[in-house]
PDB file of C-alpha atoms in Angstrom:
ATOM      1  CA  MET Z   1     -25.812 133.706  80.910  1.00 94.00           C
ATOM      2  CA  ILE Z   2     -26.604 135.583  83.971  1.00 96.00           C
ATOM      3  CA  ILE Z   3     -27.475 133.625  87.286  1.00 97.00           C
ATOM      4  CA  HIS Z   4     -28.686 135.223  90.745  1.00 98.00           C
ATOM      5  CA  THR Z   5     -28.306 133.516  93.709  1.00 98.00           C
ATOM      6  CA  LEU Z   6     -27.436 134.037  97.500  1.00 95.00           C
ATOM      7  CA  GLY Z   7     -24.153 135.755  98.316  1.00 94.00           C
ATOM      8  CA  PRO Z   8     -22.088 136.878  99.792  1.00 92.00           C
ATOM      9  CA  GLU Z   9     -19.194 134.711  98.393  1.00 95.00           C
ATOM     10  CA  GLN Z  10     -18.701 132.516 101.108  1.00 91.00           C
ATOM     11  CA  THR Z  11     -22.399 131.219 100.854  1.00 92.00           C
ATOM     12  CA  ASP Z  12     -23.250 127.553  99.541  1.00 93.00           C
ATOM     13  CA  SER Z  13     -24.905 129.042  96.660  1.00 96.00           C
ATOM     14  CA  TYR Z  14     -22.058 130.986  95.242  1.00 96.00           C
ATOM     15  CA  ALA Z  15     -20.513 127.780  95.261  1.00 95.00           C
ATOM     16  CA  ALA Z  16     -23.133 125.962  93.502  1.00 97.00           C
ATOM     17  CA  ALA Z  17     -23.333 128.749  91.338  1.00 97.00           C
ATOM     18  CA  LEU Z  18     -20.090 128.425  90.115  1.00 95.00           C
ATOM     19  CA  VAL Z  19     -20.191 124.316  90.102  1.00 96.00           C
ATOM     20  CA  TYR Z  20     -23.215 124.885  87.623  1.00 96.00           C
ATOM     21  CA  GLN Z  21     -20.956 127.199  85.652  1.00 94.00           C
ATOM     22  CA  HIS Z  22     -18.338 124.653  85.434  1.00 92.00           C
ATOM     23  CA  GLN Z  23     -20.295 121.964  84.345  1.00 91.00           C
ATOM     24  CA  HIS Z  24     -21.880 123.454  81.718  1.00 86.00           C
ATOM     25  CA  SER Z  25     -18.762 125.283  80.735  1.00 82.00           C
ATOM     26  CA  VAL Z  26     -20.261 128.502  80.532  1.00 75.00           C
ATOM     27  CA  ALA Z  27     -17.460 130.793  79.703  1.00 75.00           C
ATOM     28  CA  ASP Z  28     -19.838 133.923  79.540  1.00 87.00           C
ATOM     29  CA  CYS Z  29     -21.345 133.818  82.732  1.00 89.00           C
ATOM     30  CA  GLN Z  30     -22.037 136.334  85.616  1.00 96.00           C
ATOM     31  CA  ILE Z  31     -23.181 135.150  88.949  1.00 97.00           C
ATOM     32  CA  VAL Z  32     -25.355 138.269  90.728  1.00 98.00           C
ATOM     33  CA  LEU Z  33     -25.208 138.082  94.544  1.00 98.00           C
ATOM     34  CA  HIS Z  34     -28.250 138.815  96.310  1.00 97.00           C
ATOM     35  CA  PRO Z  35     -28.425 139.700 100.324  1.00 95.00           C
ATOM     36  CA  SER Z  36     -31.430 137.518 100.745  1.00 93.00           C
ATOM     37  CA  PHE Z  37     -33.887 134.821  98.287  1.00 95.00           C
ATOM     38  CA  ASP Z  38     -36.631 136.970 100.166  1.00 93.00           C
ATOM     39  CA  ALA Z  39     -35.596 140.038  98.218  1.00 93.00           C
ATOM     40  CA  LEU Z  40     -34.393 137.995  95.316  1.00 96.00           C
ATOM     41  CA  TYR Z  41     -37.964 136.572  94.799  1.00 96.00           C
ATOM     42  CA  HIS Z  42     -39.768 139.960  95.525  1.00 95.00           C
ATOM     43  CA  HIS Z  43     -37.844 141.385  92.503  1.00 96.00           C
ATOM     44  CA  LEU Z  44     -38.102 138.572  90.141  1.00 97.00           C
ATOM     45  CA  ALA Z  45     -39.821 141.075  87.209  1.00 96.00           C
ATOM     46  CA  ASP Z  46     -36.526 143.056  87.528  1.00 97.00           C
ATOM     47  CA  TYR Z  47     -34.080 140.041  86.051  1.00 98.00           C
ATOM     48  CA  PRO Z  48     -36.324 138.729  82.913  1.00 97.00           C
ATOM     49  CA  SER Z  49     -34.590 135.962  80.904  1.00 97.00           C
ATOM     50  CA  ASP Z  50     -31.983 135.736  83.471  1.00 97.00           C
ATOM     51  CA  TYR Z  51     -31.453 132.295  85.988  1.00 97.00           C
ATOM     52  CA  LEU Z  52     -32.280 132.018  89.438  1.00 98.00           C
ATOM     53  CA  LEU Z  53     -30.511 129.116  91.432  1.00 98.00           C
ATOM     54  CA  VAL Z  54     -31.951 127.976  94.903  1.00 98.00           C
ATOM     55  CA  PRO Z  55     -31.149 125.156  97.337  1.00 97.00           C
ATOM     56  CA  ALA Z  56     -34.214 122.573  97.486  1.00 96.00           C
ATOM     57  CA  ALA Z  57     -34.025 123.134 100.924  1.00 93.00           C
ATOM     58  CA  TYR Z  58     -34.454 126.738 101.110  1.00 93.00           C
ATOM     59  CA  ARG Z  59     -37.251 128.140 103.471  1.00 88.00           C
ATOM     60  CA  SER Z  60     -38.066 131.627 103.497  1.00 88.00           C
ATOM     61  CA  ARG Z  61     -38.373 133.651 106.666  1.00 82.00           C
ATOM     62  CA  ALA Z  62     -42.052 133.599 106.576  1.00 87.00           C
ATOM     63  CA  GLY Z  63     -41.498 129.818 106.651  1.00 87.00           C
ATOM     64  CA  LEU Z  64     -42.183 129.057 102.904  1.00 93.00           C
ATOM     65  CA  SER Z  65     -40.462 126.188 101.483  1.00 93.00           C
ATOM     66  CA  TRP Z  66     -38.858 125.708  98.471  1.00 94.00           C
ATOM     67  CA  GLY Z  67     -42.253 123.753  96.939  1.00 95.00           C
ATOM     68  CA  ASP Z  68     -44.297 126.501  98.370  1.00 97.00           C
ATOM     69  CA  LEU Z  69     -42.435 129.074  96.303  1.00 97.00           C
ATOM     70  CA  HIS Z  70     -42.423 126.527  93.110  1.00 97.00           C
ATOM     71  CA  TYR Z  71     -45.739 126.829  92.923  1.00 97.00           C
ATOM     72  CA  ARG Z  72     -46.569 130.325  93.793  1.00 96.00           C
ATOM     73  CA  TYR Z  73     -44.163 131.463  90.925  1.00 97.00           C
ATOM     74  CA  LEU Z  74     -45.049 129.417  88.214  1.00 96.00           C
ATOM     75  CA  ASN Z  75     -46.313 132.590  86.174  1.00 95.00           C
ATOM     76  CA  GLN Z  76     -42.665 133.724  86.597  1.00 97.00           C
ATOM     77  CA  LEU Z  77     -40.460 130.911  86.705  1.00 98.00           C
ATOM     78  CA  THR Z  78     -39.706 127.658  84.785  1.00 98.00           C
ATOM     79  CA  LEU Z  79     -37.850 125.074  86.191  1.00 98.00           C
ATOM     80  CA  VAL Z  80     -35.100 124.215  83.723  1.00 97.00           C
ATOM     81  CA  ASP Z  81     -32.352 121.988  85.407  1.00 97.00           C
ATOM     82  CA  SER Z  82     -30.812 120.460  88.720  1.00 97.00           C
ATOM     83  CA  LEU Z  83     -27.658 120.133  90.118  1.00 96.00           C
ATOM     84  CA  ILE Z  84     -26.452 117.840  93.010  1.00 97.00           C
ATOM     85  CA  THR Z  85     -23.467 119.211  95.163  1.00 97.00           C
ATOM     86  CA  GLN Z  86     -21.404 118.387  98.009  1.00 95.00           C
ATOM     87  CA  LEU Z  87     -22.017 121.351 100.937  1.00 93.00           C
ATOM     88  CA  ASP Z  88     -19.412 121.800 103.706  1.00 91.00           C
ATOM     89  CA  PRO Z  89     -20.206 120.240 106.233  1.00 95.00           C
ATOM     90  CA  LEU Z  90     -22.646 121.968 108.678  1.00 96.00           C
ATOM     91  CA  VAL Z  91     -21.291 122.172 112.340  1.00 97.00           C
ATOM     92  CA  LEU Z  92     -23.046 122.932 115.559  1.00 97.00           C
ATOM     93  CA  VAL Z  93     -21.107 125.490 117.471  1.00 97.00           C
ATOM     94  CA  GLN Z  94     -21.044 126.813 120.912  1.00 96.00           C
ATOM     95  CA  ASP Z  95     -18.739 129.918 122.249  1.00 94.00           C
ATOM     96  CA  PRO Z  96     -18.069 128.901 125.559  1.00 91.00           C
ATOM     97  CA  GLN Z  97     -16.767 132.434 126.795  1.00 90.00           C
ATOM     98  CA  ARG Z  98     -20.639 134.086 126.277  1.00 88.00           C
ATOM     99  CA  ALA Z  99     -22.985 131.201 127.010  1.00 82.00           C
ATOM    100  CA  ARG Z 100     -26.557 132.522 125.684  1.00 90.00           C
ATOM    101  CA  ALA Z 101     -29.492 130.677 125.159  1.00 94.00           C
ATOM    102  CA  VAL Z 102     -29.803 131.863 121.691  1.00 97.00           C
ATOM    103  CA  VAL Z 103     -28.706 129.951 118.507  1.00 98.00           C
ATOM    104  CA  TYR Z 104     -28.120 131.409 115.128  1.00 98.00           C
ATOM    105  CA  THR Z 105     -28.963 129.930 111.900  1.00 96.00           C
ATOM    106  CA  HIS Z 106     -30.495 129.955 108.350  1.00 91.00           C
ATOM    107  CA  ALA Z 107     -34.447 128.877 108.651  1.00 88.00           C
ATOM    108  CA  ALA Z 108     -33.504 126.085 105.975  1.00 90.00           C
ATOM    109  CA  THR Z 109     -31.577 124.357 109.178  1.00 93.00           C
ATOM    110  CA  ALA Z 110     -33.799 125.909 111.925  1.00 93.00           C
ATOM    111  CA  ASP Z 111     -34.912 122.646 112.153  1.00 94.00           C
ATOM    112  CA  LEU Z 112     -32.021 120.641 112.487  1.00 96.00           C
ATOM    113  CA  ALA Z 113     -30.692 123.286 115.086  1.00 96.00           C
ATOM    114  CA  ARG Z 114     -33.924 122.532 117.140  1.00 95.00           C
ATOM    115  CA  GLN Z 115     -33.054 118.487 117.244  1.00 96.00           C
ATOM    116  CA  HIS Z 116     -29.708 118.965 118.804  1.00 96.00           C
ATOM    117  CA  LEU Z 117     -30.200 121.937 121.456  1.00 95.00           C
ATOM    118  CA  PRO Z 118     -32.408 121.987 124.598  1.00 90.00           C
ATOM    119  CA  GLY Z 119     -35.893 123.459 124.303  1.00 90.00           C
ATOM    120  CA  ASN Z 120     -34.912 126.923 125.935  1.00 94.00           C
ATOM    121  CA  VAL Z 121     -32.403 127.639 123.383  1.00 95.00           C
ATOM    122  CA  ARG Z 122     -34.177 130.419 121.285  1.00 96.00           C
ATOM    123  CA  LEU Z 123     -33.466 130.766 117.783  1.00 96.00           C
ATOM    124  CA  GLU Z 124     -32.653 133.858 115.706  1.00 96.00           C
ATOM    125  CA  LEU Z 125     -32.898 133.206 112.041  1.00 94.00           C
ATOM    126  CA  ALA Z 126     -30.563 135.055 109.427  1.00 94.00           C
ATOM    127  CA  PRO Z 127     -30.920 135.523 105.457  1.00 91.00           C
ATOM    128  CA  SER Z 128     -27.722 133.010 105.260  1.00 91.00           C
ATOM    129  CA  LYS Z 129     -25.485 130.983 106.932  1.00 93.00           C
ATOM    130  CA  TYR Z 130     -22.903 133.477 106.746  1.00 94.00           C
ATOM    131  CA  LEU Z 131     -24.559 136.122 108.106  1.00 94.00           C
ATOM    132  CA  ALA Z 132     -25.467 133.801 111.070  1.00 96.00           C
ATOM    133  CA  TYR Z 133     -22.088 133.255 112.012  1.00 96.00           C
ATOM    134  CA  GLN Z 134     -21.390 136.718 111.916  1.00 96.00           C
ATOM    135  CA  ALA Z 135     -24.330 137.323 114.318  1.00 96.00           C
ATOM    136  CA  PHE Z 136     -22.621 134.472 116.465  1.00 97.00           C
ATOM    137  CA  ARG Z 137     -19.494 136.127 116.372  1.00 94.00           C
ATOM    138  CA  ARG Z 138     -21.196 139.563 117.558  1.00 95.00           C
ATOM    139  CA  TYR Z 139     -23.161 137.835 120.553  1.00 95.00           C
ATOM    140  CA  GLY Z 140     -22.029 134.606 121.117  1.00 91.00           C
ATOM    141  CA  GLY Z 141     -24.619 131.351 122.426  1.00 95.00           C
ATOM    142  CA  TYR Z 142     -24.726 128.879 119.277  1.00 97.00           C
ATOM    143  CA  ALA Z 143     -24.414 128.785 115.410  1.00 97.00           C
ATOM    144  CA  LEU Z 144     -25.428 125.798 113.342  1.00 97.00           C
ATOM    145  CA  VAL Z 145     -23.435 127.200 110.054  1.00 97.00           C
ATOM    146  CA  SER Z 146     -21.090 125.876 107.474  1.00 95.00           C
ATOM    147  CA  GLN Z 147     -17.642 124.569 108.744  1.00 95.00           C
ATOM    148  CA  LYS Z 148     -15.865 126.779 106.486  1.00 92.00           C
ATOM    149  CA  LEU Z 149     -16.747 129.890 107.889  1.00 94.00           C
ATOM    150  CA  VAL Z 150     -15.714 128.858 111.599  1.00 95.00           C
ATOM    151  CA  ASP Z 151     -12.296 130.462 113.109  1.00 88.00           C
ATOM    152  CA  PRO Z 152     -10.536 127.537 114.487  1.00 82.00           C
ATOM    153  CA  THR Z 153      -8.903 130.142 116.526  1.00 83.00           C
ATOM    154  CA  ALA Z 154     -11.668 132.024 117.946  1.00 83.00           C
ATOM    155  CA  GLY Z 155     -12.120 129.666 121.010  1.00 88.00           C
ATOM    156  CA  VAL Z 156     -15.068 127.847 119.579  1.00 93.00           C
ATOM    157  CA  ARG Z 157     -16.413 124.565 120.331  1.00 94.00           C
ATOM    158  CA  ILE Z 158     -17.691 122.359 117.611  1.00 95.00           C
ATOM    159  CA  LEU Z 159     -20.656 120.362 119.475  1.00 95.00           C
ATOM    160  CA  GLN Z 160     -21.415 118.206 116.220  1.00 96.00           C
ATOM    161  CA  HIS Z 161     -20.792 117.854 112.015  1.00 96.00           C
ATOM    162  CA  PHE Z 162     -23.421 117.205 109.396  1.00 97.00           C
ATOM    163  CA  PRO Z 163     -22.287 116.093 106.361  1.00 96.00           C
ATOM    164  CA  ALA Z 164     -24.815 116.840 103.653  1.00 93.00           C
ATOM    165  CA  ARG Z 165     -25.280 117.254 100.183  1.00 96.00           C
ATOM    166  CA  MET Z 166     -27.653 119.522  98.010  1.00 96.00           C
ATOM    167  CA  LEU Z 167     -29.986 119.303  95.186  1.00 98.00           C
ATOM    168  CA  TRP Z 168     -30.323 122.471  93.598  1.00 98.00           C
ATOM    169  CA  SER Z 169     -32.986 124.357  91.115  1.00 98.00           C
ATOM    170  CA  VAL Z 170     -32.372 126.232  88.252  1.00 98.00           C
ATOM    171  CA  TYR Z 171     -35.186 128.162  87.050  1.00 98.00           C
ATOM    172  CA  LEU Z 172     -35.748 130.749  83.704  1.00 98.00           C
ATOM    173  CA  ILE Z 173     -36.819 134.052  85.047  1.00 98.00           C
ATOM    174  CA  GLU Z 174     -39.748 134.455  82.724  1.00 97.00           C
ATOM    175  CA  LYS Z 175     -40.643 138.244  81.185  1.00 91.00           C
ATOM    176  CA  GLN Z 176     -43.920 139.579  82.532  1.00 83.00           C
ATOM    177  CA  ASN Z 177     -46.311 141.025  80.395  1.00 71.00           C
TER     178      ASN Z 177
END
């Protein structure tokens, strides 16, 4: 079994793939990590008979929701399973040393970030919360990311915690004629 999902290994997607592998006792399972779900969706034809693991909260950079993508790719993806996992808590962080009116996050958590920051804070989207945190570390401002990514010694202020569970969809990638 080959499961395609978002990487790198620090992502919730990789953690969910490991949970799925463990829950289904799949000994011969290969988890293939991709730089973005957008790239993965655009190359589905390259992975016939493999599986795609995607969170129900996924939103593409173009603003397409899980539902939009579910129906858009009906001829390429067959929904075969699901699982629910506990995510690492999300945290809204600020770098008080580099006060910029920018928040780095993933498209799926953009609305949550907007709810908890002033309207003048500009949104910068990244393909993963991991990459959002890397941008935040480089440039400062704010980030809404997984708590496990935050270096507690970096002088970062945690403004809010958001515990969350996630529903994941497992698709069979169909062979194209």
